[in-house]
Amino acid sequence: MTIEKKGDRFHMYLRHRRSLIDYAAPLLGSKDDAEDIVQDAYLRFVRETADEHMPPKTYLFRIVRNLSFNKRSRRKLENNVVESADIPWWALPQAVETPEAQFLMSEAADRVAQALGALPDRMRRAFELYRFEGSTLKDIAEELSISIPTAHRLVRDAMEHLKAGLDHDE
């Protein structure tokens, strides 16, 4: 692509930037997210060759739409991970008022540690990142070099294994 064509695309982007943001904002539910998507779309727009059968403006709007849908899908997937209402008793801080309660809590903590130790390494690490370090699924996926859906599955499966193991012990 020549510099002149890139310049033409840049000027077209500048002319339509506001309408692109207005188009993406309702799709994403946030003007800030829309501005990020529009910037990403421009970068993709200047790198890729447009469809010869599609006007450049239409192509740019299509990129914005596709990136918006992708972001919404990722966000929805991340939000489908076990919500805080599903946190089992053993994952919540507990008040310890008597020596007996302290002993029982210590035993429960030992069972949790044993159950965590029994998990496969990658599953355990995904769970630790999510629950103890507050990492997002995207962060976990990047650290473990896996996809976001795989990170979600590892965290979910770890929760199920831990719950099953602890419910079995009681």
Tab-separated table of C-alpha atoms in Angstrom:
chain	number	residue	atom	x	y	z
A	1	MET	CA	0.000	0.000	0.000
A	2	THR	CA	1.361	3.412	-0.845
A	3	ILE	CA	1.792	6.246	1.633
A	4	GLU	CA	-0.810	8.225	-0.260
A	5	LYS	CA	-3.447	5.508	0.292
A	6	LYS	CA	-2.602	5.334	3.990
A	7	GLY	CA	-2.974	9.102	4.163
A	8	ASP	CA	-6.339	8.874	2.419
A	9	ARG	CA	-7.465	6.252	4.929
A	10	PHE	CA	-6.262	8.406	7.827
A	11	HIS	CA	-8.248	11.423	6.624
A	12	MET	CA	-11.322	9.281	6.066
A	13	TYR	CA	-10.911	7.857	9.586
A	14	LEU	CA	-10.655	11.362	11.060
A	15	ARG	CA	-13.792	12.485	9.208
A	16	HIS	CA	-15.806	9.527	10.508
A	17	ARG	CA	-14.210	8.981	13.910
A	18	ARG	CA	-17.100	10.549	15.853
A	19	SER	CA	-19.736	8.529	13.996
A	20	LEU	CA	-17.668	5.353	14.477
A	21	ILE	CA	-17.579	5.975	18.240
A	22	ASP	CA	-21.310	6.724	18.249
A	23	TYR	CA	-21.862	3.468	16.359
A	24	ALA	CA	-19.730	1.354	18.731
A	25	ALA	CA	-20.847	2.879	22.064
A	26	PRO	CA	-24.309	1.243	22.174
A	27	LEU	CA	-22.810	-2.078	21.076
A	28	LEU	CA	-20.332	-1.976	23.965
A	29	GLY	CA	-22.277	-0.029	26.549
A	30	SER	CA	-19.409	2.389	27.109
A	31	LYS	CA	-18.033	5.385	25.266
A	32	ASP	CA	-14.517	4.657	26.610
A	33	ASP	CA	-14.633	1.101	25.249
A	34	ALA	CA	-15.969	2.458	21.960
A	35	GLU	CA	-13.021	4.863	21.639
A	36	ASP	CA	-10.582	2.002	22.263
A	37	ILE	CA	-12.302	-0.187	19.669
A	38	VAL	CA	-12.327	2.610	17.083
A	39	GLN	CA	-8.581	3.122	17.548
A	40	ASP	CA	-7.977	-0.617	17.196
A	41	ALA	CA	-10.177	-0.649	14.113
A	42	TYR	CA	-8.156	2.133	12.500
A	43	LEU	CA	-4.909	0.236	13.093
A	44	ARG	CA	-6.403	-2.859	11.535
A	45	PHE	CA	-7.875	-0.766	8.718
A	46	VAL	CA	-4.492	0.645	7.654
A	47	ARG	CA	-2.741	-2.741	7.947
A	48	GLU	CA	-5.263	-4.802	6.013
A	49	THR	CA	-6.301	-4.616	2.414
A	50	ALA	CA	-9.946	-3.666	2.085
A	51	ASP	CA	-12.409	-5.900	0.316
A	52	GLU	CA	-12.418	-4.725	-3.301
A	53	HIS	CA	-16.218	-5.023	-3.396
A	54	MET	CA	-16.737	-2.868	-0.325
A	55	PRO	CA	-16.238	0.893	0.010
A	56	PRO	CA	-13.487	1.779	2.534
A	57	LYS	CA	-15.930	3.566	4.845
A	58	THR	CA	-18.183	0.492	4.954
A	59	TYR	CA	-15.150	-1.701	5.571
A	60	LEU	CA	-14.072	0.483	8.509
A	61	PHE	CA	-17.546	0.324	10.062
A	62	ARG	CA	-17.537	-3.459	9.623
A	63	ILE	CA	-14.200	-3.710	11.457
A	64	VAL	CA	-15.626	-1.611	14.310
A	65	ARG	CA	-18.725	-3.813	14.470
A	66	ASN	CA	-16.726	-7.055	14.493
A	67	LEU	CA	-14.293	-5.819	17.143
A	68	SER	CA	-17.226	-4.624	19.262
A	69	PHE	CA	-18.956	-8.001	19.055
A	70	ASN	CA	-15.693	-9.771	19.902
A	71	LYS	CA	-15.171	-7.573	22.971
A	72	ARG	CA	-18.761	-8.167	24.126
A	73	SER	CA	-18.304	-11.920	23.730
A	74	ARG	CA	-15.065	-11.874	25.734
A	75	ARG	CA	-16.682	-9.769	28.449
A	76	LYS	CA	-19.688	-12.102	28.614
A	77	LEU	CA	-17.421	-15.141	28.863
A	78	GLU	CA	-15.410	-13.582	31.670
A	79	ASN	CA	-18.583	-12.632	33.537
A	80	ASN	CA	-19.866	-16.209	33.322
A	81	VAL	CA	-17.141	-17.433	35.645
A	82	VAL	CA	-18.423	-18.438	39.030
A	83	GLU	CA	-19.877	-15.302	40.637
A	84	SER	CA	-19.120	-14.317	44.215
A	85	ALA	CA	-22.517	-15.671	45.323
A	86	ASP	CA	-21.234	-19.130	44.378
A	87	ILE	CA	-18.139	-18.921	46.575
A	88	PRO	CA	-18.180	-21.868	48.967
A	89	TRP	CA	-17.860	-21.340	52.719
A	90	TRP	CA	-14.227	-22.449	52.774
A	91	ALA	CA	-13.164	-19.672	50.392
A	92	LEU	CA	-14.559	-16.893	52.589
A	93	PRO	CA	-12.836	-15.306	55.601
A	94	GLN	CA	-14.169	-16.796	58.815
A	95	ALA	CA	-14.432	-15.294	62.302
A	96	VAL	CA	-12.699	-17.540	64.842
A	97	GLU	CA	-13.972	-16.940	68.360
A	98	THR	CA	-13.070	-20.057	70.361
A	99	PRO	CA	-10.154	-22.508	70.431
A	100	GLU	CA	-12.496	-25.222	69.120
A	101	ALA	CA	-13.584	-23.007	66.204
A	102	GLN	CA	-9.935	-22.198	65.523
A	103	PHE	CA	-9.077	-25.923	65.470
A	104	LEU	CA	-11.972	-26.710	63.105
A	105	MET	CA	-11.004	-23.823	60.832
A	106	SER	CA	-7.401	-25.039	60.810
A	107	GLU	CA	-8.569	-28.523	59.803
A	108	ALA	CA	-10.703	-27.040	57.030
A	109	ALA	CA	-7.743	-24.990	55.793
A	110	ASP	CA	-5.614	-28.153	55.737
A	111	ARG	CA	-8.279	-29.948	53.651
A	112	VAL	CA	-8.369	-27.025	51.220
A	113	ALA	CA	-4.564	-27.059	50.938
A	114	GLN	CA	-4.591	-30.814	50.300
A	115	ALA	CA	-7.340	-30.498	47.706
A	116	LEU	CA	-5.418	-27.682	45.976
A	117	GLY	CA	-2.259	-29.781	46.008
A	118	ALA	CA	-4.111	-32.640	44.328
A	119	LEU	CA	-5.130	-30.512	41.341
A	120	PRO	CA	-3.131	-30.704	38.097
A	121	ASP	CA	-0.470	-27.960	38.047
A	122	ARG	CA	-2.031	-25.822	35.320
A	123	MET	CA	-5.509	-26.032	36.870
A	124	ARG	CA	-4.139	-25.183	40.326
A	125	ARG	CA	-2.202	-22.218	38.961
A	126	ALA	CA	-5.253	-20.895	37.073
A	127	PHE	CA	-7.342	-21.168	40.263
A	128	GLU	CA	-4.671	-19.450	42.379
A	129	LEU	CA	-4.337	-16.623	39.879
A	130	TYR	CA	-8.093	-16.109	39.742
A	131	ARG	CA	-9.060	-16.516	43.407
A	132	PHE	CA	-5.971	-15.432	45.323
A	133	GLU	CA	-4.296	-12.943	43.010
A	134	GLY	CA	-7.428	-11.435	41.452
A	135	SER	CA	-6.304	-12.034	37.870
A	136	THR	CA	-8.794	-11.832	35.029
A	137	LEU	CA	-9.342	-14.731	32.656
A	138	LYS	CA	-7.439	-12.773	30.026
A	139	ASP	CA	-4.463	-12.386	32.393
A	140	ILE	CA	-4.566	-16.094	33.249
A	141	ALA	CA	-4.729	-17.032	29.569
A	142	GLU	CA	-1.709	-14.865	28.793
A	143	GLU	CA	0.348	-16.157	31.728
A	144	LEU	CA	-0.399	-19.804	30.982
A	145	SER	CA	-0.277	-19.365	27.178
A	146	ILE	CA	-3.800	-20.698	26.728
A	147	SER	CA	-7.071	-19.356	25.338
A	148	ILE	CA	-9.552	-17.444	27.497
A	149	PRO	CA	-12.160	-20.240	27.227
A	150	THR	CA	-9.525	-22.728	28.425
A	151	ALA	CA	-8.677	-20.430	31.358
A	152	HIS	CA	-12.393	-20.275	32.199
A	153	ARG	CA	-12.678	-24.067	32.036
A	154	LEU	CA	-9.619	-24.563	34.274
A	155	VAL	CA	-10.933	-22.182	36.955
A	156	ARG	CA	-14.431	-23.694	36.819
A	157	ASP	CA	-13.115	-27.269	36.960
A	158	ALA	CA	-10.815	-26.401	39.870
A	159	MET	CA	-13.769	-24.980	41.816
A	160	GLU	CA	-15.811	-28.101	41.102
A	161	HIS	CA	-12.957	-30.438	42.140
A	162	LEU	CA	-12.313	-28.505	45.335
A	163	LYS	CA	-15.986	-28.395	46.235
A	164	ALA	CA	-16.459	-32.099	45.515
A	165	GLY	CA	-13.362	-32.996	47.508
A	166	LEU	CA	-14.338	-30.903	50.504
A	167	ASP	CA	-17.995	-31.964	50.458
A	168	HIS	CA	-16.800	-35.589	50.370
A	169	ASP	CA	-14.629	-35.059	53.472
A	170	GLU	CA	-17.499	-33.709	55.571
